[in-house]
């Protein structure tokens, strides 16, 4: 079974530029998550989708971050414009469905450096 | 505060058991406790989860205190491949995952 795929693996941009990350979850997984992980910290949930609907985006900085999952499968996360403090690893995860008893499967992440 | 509290780092000798503690004193009745671990340059990997009872799987055991305010991840025989950052994670009834700052486990050969 293929795992969660993410691309690109690394990205370096200048501040005020825009950037997009792509995620393809495990086949059949209804729930998709985007996390931000700053160096030395645990992952912080940005947004959670159930199929193509948003379940929770309370910690997504909506003035600059956006995410979509149009067909309920793959997803993109965009930052526009980027700030220095956005430098982090962006992790995508999926689970069979929403529910506290279901484990998440994580992708390898995209390491973003904003200069 | 909904966060979990873990020691920053721990050390263990290879082939010995390891007990990784976690404090979640503000846990609600429907919150699950999940544990994930993360190797360098990789995404977190699921280890185990539980609600009230102790749980065992092929990777580890999870002991949950009777009042559910703390839990302990038990690796029965640490190997060098178990060296990682271990995250104790609260999963709320509204399916929100709250990761702590993690414990960096060092395994000595």
mmCIF file with all atom_site columns, C-alpha atoms in Angstrom:
data_model
loop_
_atom_site.group_PDB
_atom_site.id
_atom_site.type_symbol
_atom_site.label_atom_id
_atom_site.label_alt_id
_atom_site.label_comp_id
_atom_site.label_asym_id
_atom_site.label_entity_id
_atom_site.label_seq_id
_atom_site.pdbx_PDB_ins_code
_atom_site.Cartn_x
_atom_site.Cartn_y
_atom_site.Cartn_z
_atom_site.occupancy
_atom_site.B_iso_or_equiv
_atom_site.pdbx_formal_charge
_atom_site.auth_seq_id
_atom_site.auth_comp_id
_atom_site.auth_asym_id
_atom_site.auth_atom_id
_atom_site.pdbx_PDB_model_num
ATOM 1   C CA . UNK A 1 1   ? 0.000   0.000  0.000  1.00 0.00 ? 1   UNK A CA 1
ATOM 2   C CA . UNK A 1 2   ? 1.444   3.349  -1.022 1.00 0.00 ? 2   UNK A CA 1
ATOM 3   C CA . UNK A 1 3   ? 1.936   5.886  1.743  1.00 0.00 ? 3   UNK A CA 1
ATOM 4   C CA . UNK A 1 4   ? 1.114   9.578  1.869  1.00 0.00 ? 4   UNK A CA 1
ATOM 5   C CA . UNK A 1 5   ? 2.928   11.411 -0.921 1.00 0.00 ? 5   UNK A CA 1
ATOM 6   C CA . UNK A 1 6   ? 4.072   15.017 -0.694 1.00 0.00 ? 6   UNK A CA 1
ATOM 7   C CA . UNK A 1 7   ? 5.883   17.326 -3.050 1.00 0.00 ? 7   UNK A CA 1
ATOM 8   C CA . UNK A 1 8   ? 8.156   19.119 -3.250 1.00 0.00 ? 8   UNK A CA 1
ATOM 9   C CA . UNK A 1 9   ? 10.398  17.798 -0.481 1.00 0.00 ? 9   UNK A CA 1
ATOM 10  C CA . UNK A 1 10  ? 12.306  21.058 -0.183 1.00 0.00 ? 10  UNK A CA 1
ATOM 11  C CA . UNK A 1 11  ? 11.546  24.639 -1.162 1.00 0.00 ? 11  UNK A CA 1
ATOM 12  C CA . UNK A 1 12  ? 13.460  27.854 -0.682 1.00 0.00 ? 12  UNK A CA 1
ATOM 13  C CA . UNK A 1 13  ? 11.722  31.163 -1.400 1.00 0.00 ? 13  UNK A CA 1
ATOM 14  C CA . UNK A 1 14  ? 12.153  34.800 -0.540 1.00 0.00 ? 14  UNK A CA 1
ATOM 15  C CA . UNK A 1 15  ? 9.773   36.574 1.796  1.00 0.00 ? 15  UNK A CA 1
ATOM 16  C CA . UNK A 1 16  ? 6.658   37.953 0.139  1.00 0.00 ? 16  UNK A CA 1
ATOM 17  C CA . UNK A 1 17  ? 6.768   35.245 -2.535 1.00 0.00 ? 17  UNK A CA 1
ATOM 18  C CA . UNK A 1 18  ? 4.091   32.584 -2.798 1.00 0.00 ? 18  UNK A CA 1
ATOM 19  C CA . UNK A 1 19  ? 4.468   28.818 -2.524 1.00 0.00 ? 19  UNK A CA 1
ATOM 20  C CA . UNK A 1 20  ? 2.257   25.750 -2.870 1.00 0.00 ? 20  UNK A CA 1
ATOM 21  C CA . UNK A 1 21  ? 2.545   22.257 -1.459 1.00 0.00 ? 21  UNK A CA 1
ATOM 22  C CA . UNK A 1 22  ? 0.824   19.149 -2.756 1.00 0.00 ? 22  UNK A CA 1
ATOM 23  C CA . UNK A 1 23  ? -0.353  16.060 -0.897 1.00 0.00 ? 23  UNK A CA 1
ATOM 24  C CA . UNK A 1 24  ? -1.832  12.764 -2.045 1.00 0.00 ? 24  UNK A CA 1
ATOM 25  C CA . UNK A 1 25  ? -3.246  10.704 0.838  1.00 0.00 ? 25  UNK A CA 1
ATOM 26  C CA . UNK A 1 26  ? -3.459  6.954  1.180  1.00 0.00 ? 26  UNK A CA 1
ATOM 27  C CA . UNK A 1 27  ? -6.089  5.579  -1.178 1.00 0.00 ? 27  UNK A CA 1
ATOM 28  C CA . UNK A 1 28  ? -9.508  5.440  0.434  1.00 0.00 ? 28  UNK A CA 1
ATOM 29  C CA . UNK A 1 29  ? -8.659  7.714  3.326  1.00 0.00 ? 29  UNK A CA 1
ATOM 30  C CA . UNK A 1 30  ? -11.426 10.240 3.834  1.00 0.00 ? 30  UNK A CA 1
ATOM 31  C CA . UNK A 1 31  ? -9.661  12.536 6.265  1.00 0.00 ? 31  UNK A CA 1
ATOM 32  C CA . UNK A 1 32  ? -6.670  14.697 5.390  1.00 0.00 ? 32  UNK A CA 1
ATOM 33  C CA . UNK A 1 33  ? -4.643  16.943 7.679  1.00 0.00 ? 33  UNK A CA 1
ATOM 34  C CA . UNK A 1 34  ? -2.046  19.644 7.143  1.00 0.00 ? 34  UNK A CA 1
ATOM 35  C CA . UNK A 1 35  ? 0.403   20.384 9.949  1.00 0.00 ? 35  UNK A CA 1
ATOM 36  C CA . UNK A 1 36  ? 3.151   22.948 10.448 1.00 0.00 ? 36  UNK A CA 1
ATOM 37  C CA . UNK A 1 37  ? 6.210   21.783 12.378 1.00 0.00 ? 37  UNK A CA 1
ATOM 38  C CA . UNK A 1 38  ? 8.688   24.425 13.427 1.00 0.00 ? 38  UNK A CA 1
ATOM 39  C CA . UNK A 1 39  ? 12.166  23.177 14.301 1.00 0.00 ? 39  UNK A CA 1
ATOM 40  C CA . UNK A 1 40  ? 12.253  21.696 17.802 1.00 0.00 ? 40  UNK A CA 1
ATOM 41  C CA . UNK A 1 41  ? 8.469   21.691 18.239 1.00 0.00 ? 41  UNK A CA 1
ATOM 42  C CA . UNK A 1 42  ? 5.677   19.214 17.802 1.00 0.00 ? 42  UNK A CA 1
ATOM 43  C CA . UNK A 1 43  ? 3.406   19.399 14.766 1.00 0.00 ? 43  UNK A CA 1
ATOM 44  C CA . UNK A 1 44  ? 0.641   22.001 14.900 1.00 0.00 ? 44  UNK A CA 1
ATOM 45  C CA . UNK A 1 45  ? -2.596  21.248 13.080 1.00 0.00 ? 45  UNK A CA 1
ATOM 46  C CA . UNK A 1 46  ? -3.428  23.852 10.436 1.00 0.00 ? 46  UNK A CA 1
ATOM 47  C CA . UNK A 1 47  ? -6.461  22.359 8.744  1.00 0.00 ? 47  UNK A CA 1
ATOM 48  C CA . UNK A 1 48  ? -8.437  19.124 8.650  1.00 0.00 ? 48  UNK A CA 1
ATOM 49  C CA . UNK A 1 49  ? -10.617 17.933 5.767  1.00 0.00 ? 49  UNK A CA 1
ATOM 50  C CA . UNK A 1 50  ? -13.249 15.228 5.784  1.00 0.00 ? 50  UNK A CA 1
ATOM 51  C CA . UNK A 1 51  ? -13.644 14.302 2.089  1.00 0.00 ? 51  UNK A CA 1
ATOM 52  C CA . UNK A 1 52  ? -13.737 17.752 0.466  1.00 0.00 ? 52  UNK A CA 1
ATOM 53  C CA . UNK A 1 53  ? -15.205 19.618 3.433  1.00 0.00 ? 53  UNK A CA 1
ATOM 54  C CA . UNK A 1 54  ? -13.294 21.500 6.125  1.00 0.00 ? 54  UNK A CA 1
ATOM 55  C CA . UNK A 1 55  ? -13.684 20.069 9.627  1.00 0.00 ? 55  UNK A CA 1
ATOM 56  C CA . UNK A 1 56  ? -11.316 22.400 11.468 1.00 0.00 ? 56  UNK A CA 1
ATOM 57  C CA . UNK A 1 57  ? -9.243  25.345 10.259 1.00 0.00 ? 57  UNK A CA 1
ATOM 58  C CA . UNK A 1 58  ? -9.134  27.288 13.506 1.00 0.00 ? 58  UNK A CA 1
ATOM 59  C CA . UNK A 1 59  ? -5.322  27.503 13.522 1.00 0.00 ? 59  UNK A CA 1
ATOM 60  C CA . UNK A 1 60  ? -4.872  28.343 9.858  1.00 0.00 ? 60  UNK A CA 1
ATOM 61  C CA . UNK A 1 61  ? -3.639  31.940 9.354  1.00 0.00 ? 61  UNK A CA 1
ATOM 62  C CA . UNK A 1 62  ? -6.281  32.710 6.797  1.00 0.00 ? 62  UNK A CA 1
ATOM 63  C CA . UNK A 1 63  ? -4.826  36.057 5.770  1.00 0.00 ? 63  UNK A CA 1
ATOM 64  C CA . UNK A 1 64  ? -1.957  34.256 4.048  1.00 0.00 ? 64  UNK A CA 1
ATOM 65  C CA . UNK A 1 65  ? -2.621  30.511 4.100  1.00 0.00 ? 65  UNK A CA 1
ATOM 66  C CA . UNK A 1 66  ? -5.222  28.658 2.057  1.00 0.00 ? 66  UNK A CA 1
ATOM 67  C CA . UNK A 1 67  ? -5.923  24.999 1.419  1.00 0.00 ? 67  UNK A CA 1
ATOM 68  C CA . UNK A 1 68  ? -8.239  23.029 -0.773 1.00 0.00 ? 68  UNK A CA 1
ATOM 69  C CA . UNK A 1 69  ? -9.243  19.449 -1.429 1.00 0.00 ? 69  UNK A CA 1
ATOM 70  C CA . UNK A 1 70  ? -11.557 19.852 -4.364 1.00 0.00 ? 70  UNK A CA 1
ATOM 71  C CA . UNK A 1 71  ? -12.310 16.238 -5.296 1.00 0.00 ? 71  UNK A CA 1
ATOM 72  C CA . UNK A 1 72  ? -11.887 14.757 -1.853 1.00 0.00 ? 72  UNK A CA 1
ATOM 73  C CA . UNK A 1 73  ? -8.575  13.128 -2.735 1.00 0.00 ? 73  UNK A CA 1
ATOM 74  C CA . UNK A 1 74  ? -5.396  15.160 -3.100 1.00 0.00 ? 74  UNK A CA 1
ATOM 75  C CA . UNK A 1 75  ? -4.902  18.559 -1.534 1.00 0.00 ? 75  UNK A CA 1
ATOM 76  C CA . UNK A 1 76  ? -2.843  21.713 -1.904 1.00 0.00 ? 76  UNK A CA 1
ATOM 77  C CA . UNK A 1 77  ? -1.705  24.160 0.760  1.00 0.00 ? 77  UNK A CA 1
ATOM 78  C CA . UNK A 1 78  ? -0.696  27.645 -0.337 1.00 0.00 ? 78  UNK A CA 1
ATOM 79  C CA . UNK A 1 79  ? 1.099   30.489 1.390  1.00 0.00 ? 79  UNK A CA 1
ATOM 80  C CA . UNK A 1 80  ? 0.837   33.970 -0.097 1.00 0.00 ? 80  UNK A CA 1
ATOM 81  C CA . UNK A 1 81  ? 2.768   36.060 0.778  1.00 0.00 ? 81  UNK A CA 1
ATOM 82  C CA . UNK A 1 82  ? 5.332   34.111 2.792  1.00 0.00 ? 82  UNK A CA 1
ATOM 83  C CA . UNK A 1 83  ? 6.968   35.505 5.910  1.00 0.00 ? 83  UNK A CA 1
ATOM 84  C CA . UNK A 1 84  ? 10.242  34.536 7.567  1.00 0.00 ? 84  UNK A CA 1
ATOM 85  C CA . UNK A 1 85  ? 8.352   32.840 10.406 1.00 0.00 ? 85  UNK A CA 1
ATOM 86  C CA . UNK A 1 86  ? 6.717   30.446 7.933  1.00 0.00 ? 86  UNK A CA 1
ATOM 87  C CA . UNK A 1 87  ? 9.990   28.544 7.686  1.00 0.00 ? 87  UNK A CA 1
ATOM 88  C CA . UNK A 1 88  ? 9.040   25.069 8.860  1.00 0.00 ? 88  UNK A CA 1
ATOM 89  C CA . UNK A 1 89  ? 8.270   21.543 7.731  1.00 0.00 ? 89  UNK A CA 1
ATOM 90  C CA . UNK A 1 90  ? 4.757   21.169 6.366  1.00 0.00 ? 90  UNK A CA 1
ATOM 91  C CA . UNK A 1 91  ? 3.374   17.719 7.007  1.00 0.00 ? 91  UNK A CA 1
ATOM 92  C CA . UNK A 1 92  ? 0.387   16.087 5.394  1.00 0.00 ? 92  UNK A CA 1
ATOM 93  C CA . UNK A 1 93  ? -1.370  13.165 7.067  1.00 0.00 ? 93  UNK A CA 1
ATOM 94  C CA . UNK A 1 94  ? -4.414  11.045 6.339  1.00 0.00 ? 94  UNK A CA 1
ATOM 95  C CA . UNK A 1 95  ? -6.676  8.663  8.218  1.00 0.00 ? 95  UNK A CA 1
ATOM 96  C CA . UNK A 1 96  ? -9.512  6.352  7.227  1.00 0.00 ? 96  UNK A CA 1
ATOM 97  C CA . UNK A 1 97  ? -12.047 8.787  8.572  1.00 0.00 ? 97  UNK A CA 1
ATOM 98  C CA . UNK A 1 98  ? -12.488 11.392 11.282 1.00 0.00 ? 98  UNK A CA 1
ATOM 99  C CA . UNK A 1 99  ? -12.449 9.959  14.746 1.00 0.00 ? 99  UNK A CA 1
ATOM 100 C CA . UNK A 1 100 ? -10.229 10.008 17.782 1.00 0.00 ? 100 UNK A CA 1
ATOM 101 C CA . UNK A 1 101 ? -9.701  6.249  17.609 1.00 0.00 ? 101 UNK A CA 1
ATOM 102 C CA . UNK A 1 102 ? -8.175  6.286  14.135 1.00 0.00 ? 102 UNK A CA 1
ATOM 103 C CA . UNK A 1 103 ? -4.453  6.582  13.650 1.00 0.00 ? 103 UNK A CA 1
ATOM 104 C CA . UNK A 1 104 ? -2.905  9.048  11.234 1.00 0.00 ? 104 UNK A CA 1
ATOM 105 C CA . UNK A 1 105 ? -0.391  8.247  8.533  1.00 0.00 ? 105 UNK A CA 1
ATOM 106 C CA . UNK A 1 106 ? 2.090   11.009 7.763  1.00 0.00 ? 106 UNK A CA 1
ATOM 107 C CA . UNK A 1 107 ? 3.959   11.907 4.622  1.00 0.00 ? 107 UNK A CA 1
ATOM 108 C CA . UNK A 1 108 ? 7.654   12.831 4.628  1.00 0.00 ? 108 UNK A CA 1
ATOM 109 C CA . UNK A 1 109 ? 6.921   16.560 4.722  1.00 0.00 ? 109 UNK A CA 1
ATOM 110 C CA . UNK A 1 110 ? 8.031   19.607 2.759  1.00 0.00 ? 110 UNK A CA 1
ATOM 111 C CA . UNK A 1 111 ? 10.796  21.663 4.304  1.00 0.00 ? 111 UNK A CA 1
ATOM 112 C CA . UNK A 1 112 ? 10.206  25.343 3.545  1.00 0.00 ? 112 UNK A CA 1
ATOM 113 C CA . UNK A 1 113 ? 12.905  27.941 4.025  1.00 0.00 ? 113 UNK A CA 1
ATOM 114 C CA . UNK A 1 114 ? 11.905  31.591 3.683  1.00 0.00 ? 114 UNK A CA 1
ATOM 115 C CA . UNK A 1 115 ? 14.830  33.997 3.252  1.00 0.00 ? 115 UNK A CA 1
ATOM 116 C CA . UNK B 2 1   ? -4.166  24.404 28.914 1.00 0.00 ? 1   UNK B CA 1
ATOM 117 C CA . UNK B 2 2   ? -4.852  21.477 26.566 1.00 0.00 ? 2   UNK B CA 1
ATOM 118 C CA . UNK B 2 3   ? -1.208  20.604 25.954 1.00 0.00 ? 3   UNK B CA 1
ATOM 119 C CA . UNK B 2 4   ? 0.559   17.485 27.091 1.00 0.00 ? 4   UNK B CA 1
ATOM 120 C CA . UNK B 2 5   ? 3.770   17.605 29.137 1.00 0.00 ? 5   UNK B CA 1
ATOM 121 C CA . UNK B 2 6   ? 6.735   15.329 28.485 1.00 0.00 ? 6   UNK B CA 1
ATOM 122 C CA . UNK B 2 7   ? 10.397  15.296 29.552 1.00 0.00 ? 7   UNK B CA 1
ATOM 123 C CA . UNK B 2 8   ? 12.627  16.847 26.907 1.00 0.00 ? 8   UNK B CA 1
ATOM 124 C CA . UNK B 2 9   ? 14.958  13.865 26.684 1.00 0.00 ? 9   UNK B CA 1
ATOM 125 C CA . UNK B 2 10  ? 15.628  10.401 28.052 1.00 0.00 ? 10  UNK B CA 1
ATOM 126 C CA . UNK B 2 11  ? 18.348  7.805  27.661 1.00 0.00 ? 11  UNK B CA 1
ATOM 127 C CA . UNK B 2 12  ? 18.176  4.040  27.695 1.00 0.00 ? 12  UNK B CA 1
ATOM 128 C CA . UNK B 2 13  ? 20.566  1.168  27.212 1.00 0.00 ? 13  UNK B CA 1
ATOM 129 C CA . UNK B 2 14  ? 19.964  -1.158 24.317 1.00 0.00 ? 14  UNK B CA 1
ATOM 130 C CA . UNK B 2 15  ? 17.865  -4.241 25.110 1.00 0.00 ? 15  UNK B CA 1
ATOM 131 C CA . UNK B 2 16  ? 16.437  -2.637 28.263 1.00 0.00 ? 16  UNK B CA 1
ATOM 132 C CA . UNK B 2 17  ? 12.845  -1.467 28.791 1.00 0.00 ? 17  UNK B CA 1
ATOM 133 C CA . UNK B 2 18  ? 12.005  2.215  28.424 1.00 0.00 ? 18  UNK B CA 1
ATOM 134 C CA . UNK B 2 19  ? 9.162   4.050  30.143 1.00 0.00 ? 19  UNK B CA 1
ATOM 135 C CA . UNK B 2 20  ? 8.245   7.356  28.526 1.00 0.00 ? 20  UNK B CA 1
ATOM 136 C CA . UNK B 2 21  ? 5.893   9.435  30.704 1.00 0.00 ? 21  UNK B CA 1
ATOM 137 C CA . UNK B 2 22  ? 3.280   11.968 29.659 1.00 0.00 ? 22  UNK B CA 1
ATOM 138 C CA . UNK B 2 23  ? 1.138   14.298 31.722 1.00 0.00 ? 23  UNK B CA 1
ATOM 139 C CA . UNK B 2 24  ? -2.280  15.316 30.405 1.00 0.00 ? 24  UNK B CA 1
ATOM 140 C CA . UNK B 2 25  ? -3.958  16.567 33.551 1.00 0.00 ? 25  UNK B CA 1
ATOM 141 C CA . UNK B 2 26  ? -6.692  18.517 31.720 1.00 0.00 ? 26  UNK B CA 1
ATOM 142 C CA . UNK B 2 27  ? -7.846  15.598 29.602 1.00 0.00 ? 27  UNK B CA 1
ATOM 143 C CA . UNK B 2 28  ? -11.569 15.282 28.930 1.00 0.00 ? 28  UNK B CA 1
ATOM 144 C CA . UNK B 2 29  ? -13.576 12.090 29.213 1.00 0.00 ? 29  UNK B CA 1
ATOM 145 C CA . UNK B 2 30  ? -13.783 11.514 25.459 1.00 0.00 ? 30  UNK B CA 1
ATOM 146 C CA . UNK B 2 31  ? -10.188 12.408 24.613 1.00 0.00 ? 31  UNK B CA 1
ATOM 147 C CA . UNK B 2 32  ? -7.940  9.649  23.323 1.00 0.00 ? 32  UNK B CA 1
ATOM 148 C CA . UNK B 2 33  ? -4.206  9.431  23.960 1.00 0.00 ? 33  UNK B CA 1
ATOM 149 C CA . UNK B 2 34  ? -2.090  8.664  20.915 1.00 0.00 ? 34  UNK B CA 1
ATOM 150 C CA . UNK B 2 35  ? 1.649   8.212  20.703 1.00 0.00 ? 35  UNK B CA 1
ATOM 151 C CA . UNK B 2 36  ? 3.697   8.926  17.588 1.00 0.00 ? 36  UNK B CA 1
ATOM 152 C CA . UNK B 2 37  ? 7.409   8.863  17.015 1.00 0.00 ? 37  UNK B CA 1
ATOM 153 C CA . UNK B 2 38  ? 9.509   10.792 14.544 1.00 0.00 ? 38  UNK B CA 1
ATOM 154 C CA . UNK B 2 39  ? 12.877  9.878  13.129 1.00 0.00 ? 39  UNK B CA 1
ATOM 155 C CA . UNK B 2 40  ? 15.098  12.609 11.652 1.00 0.00 ? 40  UNK B CA 1
ATOM 156 C CA . UNK B 2 41  ? 13.858  13.999 8.343  1.00 0.00 ? 41  UNK B CA 1
ATOM 157 C CA . UNK B 2 42  ? 10.728  11.820 8.410  1.00 0.00 ? 42  UNK B CA 1
ATOM 158 C CA . UNK B 2 43  ? 7.090   12.360 9.213  1.00 0.00 ? 43  UNK B CA 1
ATOM 159 C CA . UNK B 2 44  ? 5.718   11.055 12.507 1.00 0.00 ? 44  UNK B CA 1
ATOM 160 C CA . UNK B 2 45  ? 4.869   7.359  12.707 1.00 0.00 ? 45  UNK B CA 1
ATOM 161 C CA . UNK B 2 46  ? 1.940   5.965  14.677 1.00 0.00 ? 46  UNK B CA 1
ATOM 162 C CA . UNK B 2 47  ? 2.893   3.872  17.691 1.00 0.00 ? 47  UNK B CA 1
ATOM 163 C CA . UNK B 2 48  ? -0.186  3.177  19.813 1.00 0.00 ? 48  UNK B CA 1
ATOM 164 C CA . UNK B 2 49  ? -3.353  4.748  21.204 1.00 0.00 ? 49  UNK B CA 1
ATOM 165 C CA . UNK B 2 50  ? -5.860  4.219  23.998 1.00 0.00 ? 50  UNK B CA 1
ATOM 166 C CA . UNK B 2 51  ? -8.803  5.694  25.876 1.00 0.00 ? 51  UNK B CA 1
ATOM 167 C CA . UNK B 2 52  ? -9.001  4.157  29.342 1.00 0.00 ? 52  UNK B CA 1
ATOM 168 C CA . UNK B 2 53  ? -7.580  0.667  29.400 1.00 0.00 ? 53  UNK B CA 1
ATOM 169 C CA . UNK B 2 54  ? -3.973  -0.359 28.978 1.00 0.00 ? 54  UNK B CA 1
ATOM 170 C CA . UNK B 2 55  ? -3.147  -1.323 25.393 1.00 0.00 ? 55  UNK B CA 1
ATOM 171 C CA . UNK B 2 56  ? -0.551  -3.563 23.782 1.00 0.00 ? 56  UNK B CA 1
ATOM 172 C CA . UNK B 2 57  ? 0.583   -3.931 20.194 1.00 0.00 ? 57  UNK B CA 1
ATOM 173 C CA . UNK B 2 58  ? 3.631   -5.259 18.402 1.00 0.00 ? 58  UNK B CA 1
ATOM 174 C CA . UNK B 2 59  ? 5.528   -2.002 18.883 1.00 0.00 ? 59  UNK B CA 1
ATOM 175 C CA . UNK B 2 60  ? 4.798   -1.011 22.470 1.00 0.00 ? 60  UNK B CA 1
ATOM 176 C CA . UNK B 2 61  ? 2.457   -0.947 25.442 1.00 0.00 ? 61  UNK B CA 1
ATOM 177 C CA . UNK B 2 62  ? 0.455   2.003  26.724 1.00 0.00 ? 62  UNK B CA 1
ATOM 178 C CA . UNK B 2 63  ? -0.367  2.293  30.399 1.00 0.00 ? 63  UNK B CA 1
ATOM 179 C CA . UNK B 2 64  ? -3.049  4.857  31.245 1.00 0.00 ? 64  UNK B CA 1
ATOM 180 C CA . UNK B 2 65  ? -3.499  6.014  34.827 1.00 0.00 ? 65  UNK B CA 1
ATOM 181 C CA . UNK B 2 66  ? -6.826  5.311  36.454 1.00 0.00 ? 66  UNK B CA 1
ATOM 182 C CA . UNK B 2 67  ? -7.649  9.038  36.630 1.00 0.00 ? 67  UNK B CA 1
ATOM 183 C CA . UNK B 2 68  ? -6.402  9.396  33.011 1.00 0.00 ? 68  UNK B CA 1
ATOM 184 C CA . UNK B 2 69  ? -4.281  12.405 33.902 1.00 0.00 ? 69  UNK B CA 1
ATOM 185 C CA . UNK B 2 70  ? -1.101  10.672 32.844 1.00 0.00 ? 70  UNK B CA 1
ATOM 186 C CA . UNK B 2 71  ? 0.089   7.819  30.685 1.00 0.00 ? 71  UNK B CA 1
ATOM 187 C CA . UNK B 2 72  ? 3.283   5.906  29.996 1.00 0.00 ? 72  UNK B CA 1
ATOM 188 C CA . UNK B 2 73  ? 4.566   4.481  26.744 1.00 0.00 ? 73  UNK B CA 1
ATOM 189 C CA . UNK B 2 74  ? 6.548   1.319  27.343 1.00 0.00 ? 74  UNK B CA 1
ATOM 190 C CA . UNK B 2 75  ? 9.107   -0.028 24.893 1.00 0.00 ? 75  UNK B CA 1
ATOM 191 C CA . UNK B 2 76  ? 9.865   -3.483 26.209 1.00 0.00 ? 76  UNK B CA 1
ATOM 192 C CA . UNK B 2 77  ? 13.347  -3.854 24.715 1.00 0.00 ? 77  UNK B CA 1
ATOM 193 C CA . UNK B 2 78  ? 14.883  -0.720 23.269 1.00 0.00 ? 78  UNK B CA 1
ATOM 194 C CA . UNK B 2 79  ? 16.898  -1.049 20.082 1.00 0.00 ? 79  UNK B CA 1
ATOM 195 C CA . UNK B 2 80  ? 19.047  1.496  18.306 1.00 0.00 ? 80  UNK B CA 1
ATOM 196 C CA . UNK B 2 81  ? 16.241  1.898  15.761 1.00 0.00 ? 81  UNK B CA 1
ATOM 197 C CA . UNK B 2 82  ? 13.949  3.146  18.535 1.00 0.00 ? 82  UNK B CA 1
ATOM 198 C CA . UNK B 2 83  ? 15.987  6.338  18.895 1.00 0.00 ? 83  UNK B CA 1
ATOM 199 C CA . UNK B 2 84  ? 13.520  9.063  17.928 1.00 0.00 ? 84  UNK B CA 1
ATOM 200 C CA . UNK B 2 85  ? 11.365  11.882 19.263 1.00 0.00 ? 85  UNK B CA 1
ATOM 201 C CA . UNK B 2 86  ? 8.242   10.447 20.897 1.00 0.00 ? 86  UNK B CA 1
ATOM 202 C CA . UNK B 2 87  ? 5.101   12.579 20.945 1.00 0.00 ? 87  UNK B CA 1
ATOM 203 C CA . UNK B 2 88  ? 2.254   12.093 23.375 1.00 0.00 ? 88  UNK B CA 1
ATOM 204 C CA . UNK B 2 89  ? -0.838  13.436 21.609 1.00 0.00 ? 89  UNK B CA 1
ATOM 205 C CA . UNK B 2 90  ? -4.297  14.291 22.858 1.00 0.00 ? 90  UNK B CA 1
ATOM 206 C CA . UNK B 2 91  ? -7.084  13.666 20.397 1.00 0.00 ? 91  UNK B CA 1
ATOM 207 C CA . UNK B 2 92  ? -10.222 15.472 21.407 1.00 0.00 ? 92  UNK B CA 1
ATOM 208 C CA . UNK B 2 93  ? -13.820 14.508 20.915 1.00 0.00 ? 93  UNK B CA 1
ATOM 209 C CA . UNK B 2 94  ? -13.946 16.974 18.018 1.00 0.00 ? 94  UNK B CA 1
ATOM 210 C CA . UNK B 2 95  ? -11.009 15.087 16.425 1.00 0.00 ? 95  UNK B CA 1
ATOM 211 C CA . UNK B 2 96  ? -8.427  17.783 17.091 1.00 0.00 ? 96  UNK B CA 1
ATOM 212 C CA . UNK B 2 97  ? -4.890  16.409 17.414 1.00 0.00 ? 97  UNK B CA 1
ATOM 213 C CA . UNK B 2 98  ? -2.789  18.292 19.991 1.00 0.00 ? 98  UNK B CA 1
ATOM 214 C CA . UNK B 2 99  ? 0.854   17.292 19.902 1.00 0.00 ? 99  UNK B CA 1
ATOM 215 C CA . UNK B 2 100 ? 3.196   17.999 22.788 1.00 0.00 ? 100 UNK B CA 1
ATOM 216 C CA . UNK B 2 101 ? 6.831   19.016 22.483 1.00 0.00 ? 101 UNK B CA 1
ATOM 217 C CA . UNK B 2 102 ? 8.009   15.413 22.574 1.00 0.00 ? 102 UNK B CA 1
ATOM 218 C CA . UNK B 2 103 ? 10.702  13.378 24.314 1.00 0.00 ? 103 UNK B CA 1
ATOM 219 C CA . UNK B 2 104 ? 13.945  12.724 22.492 1.00 0.00 ? 104 UNK B CA 1
ATOM 220 C CA . UNK B 2 105 ? 14.950  9.138  23.253 1.00 0.00 ? 105 UNK B CA 1
ATOM 221 C CA . UNK B 2 106 ? 18.604  8.234  22.996 1.00 0.00 ? 106 UNK B CA 1
ATOM 222 C CA . UNK B 2 107 ? 19.475  4.532  22.979 1.00 0.00 ? 107 UNK B CA 1
ATOM 223 C CA . UNK B 2 108 ? 22.969  3.598  24.047 1.00 0.00 ? 108 UNK B CA 1
ATOM 224 C CA . UNK B 2 109 ? 24.687  0.574  22.525 1.00 0.00 ? 109 UNK B CA 1
#
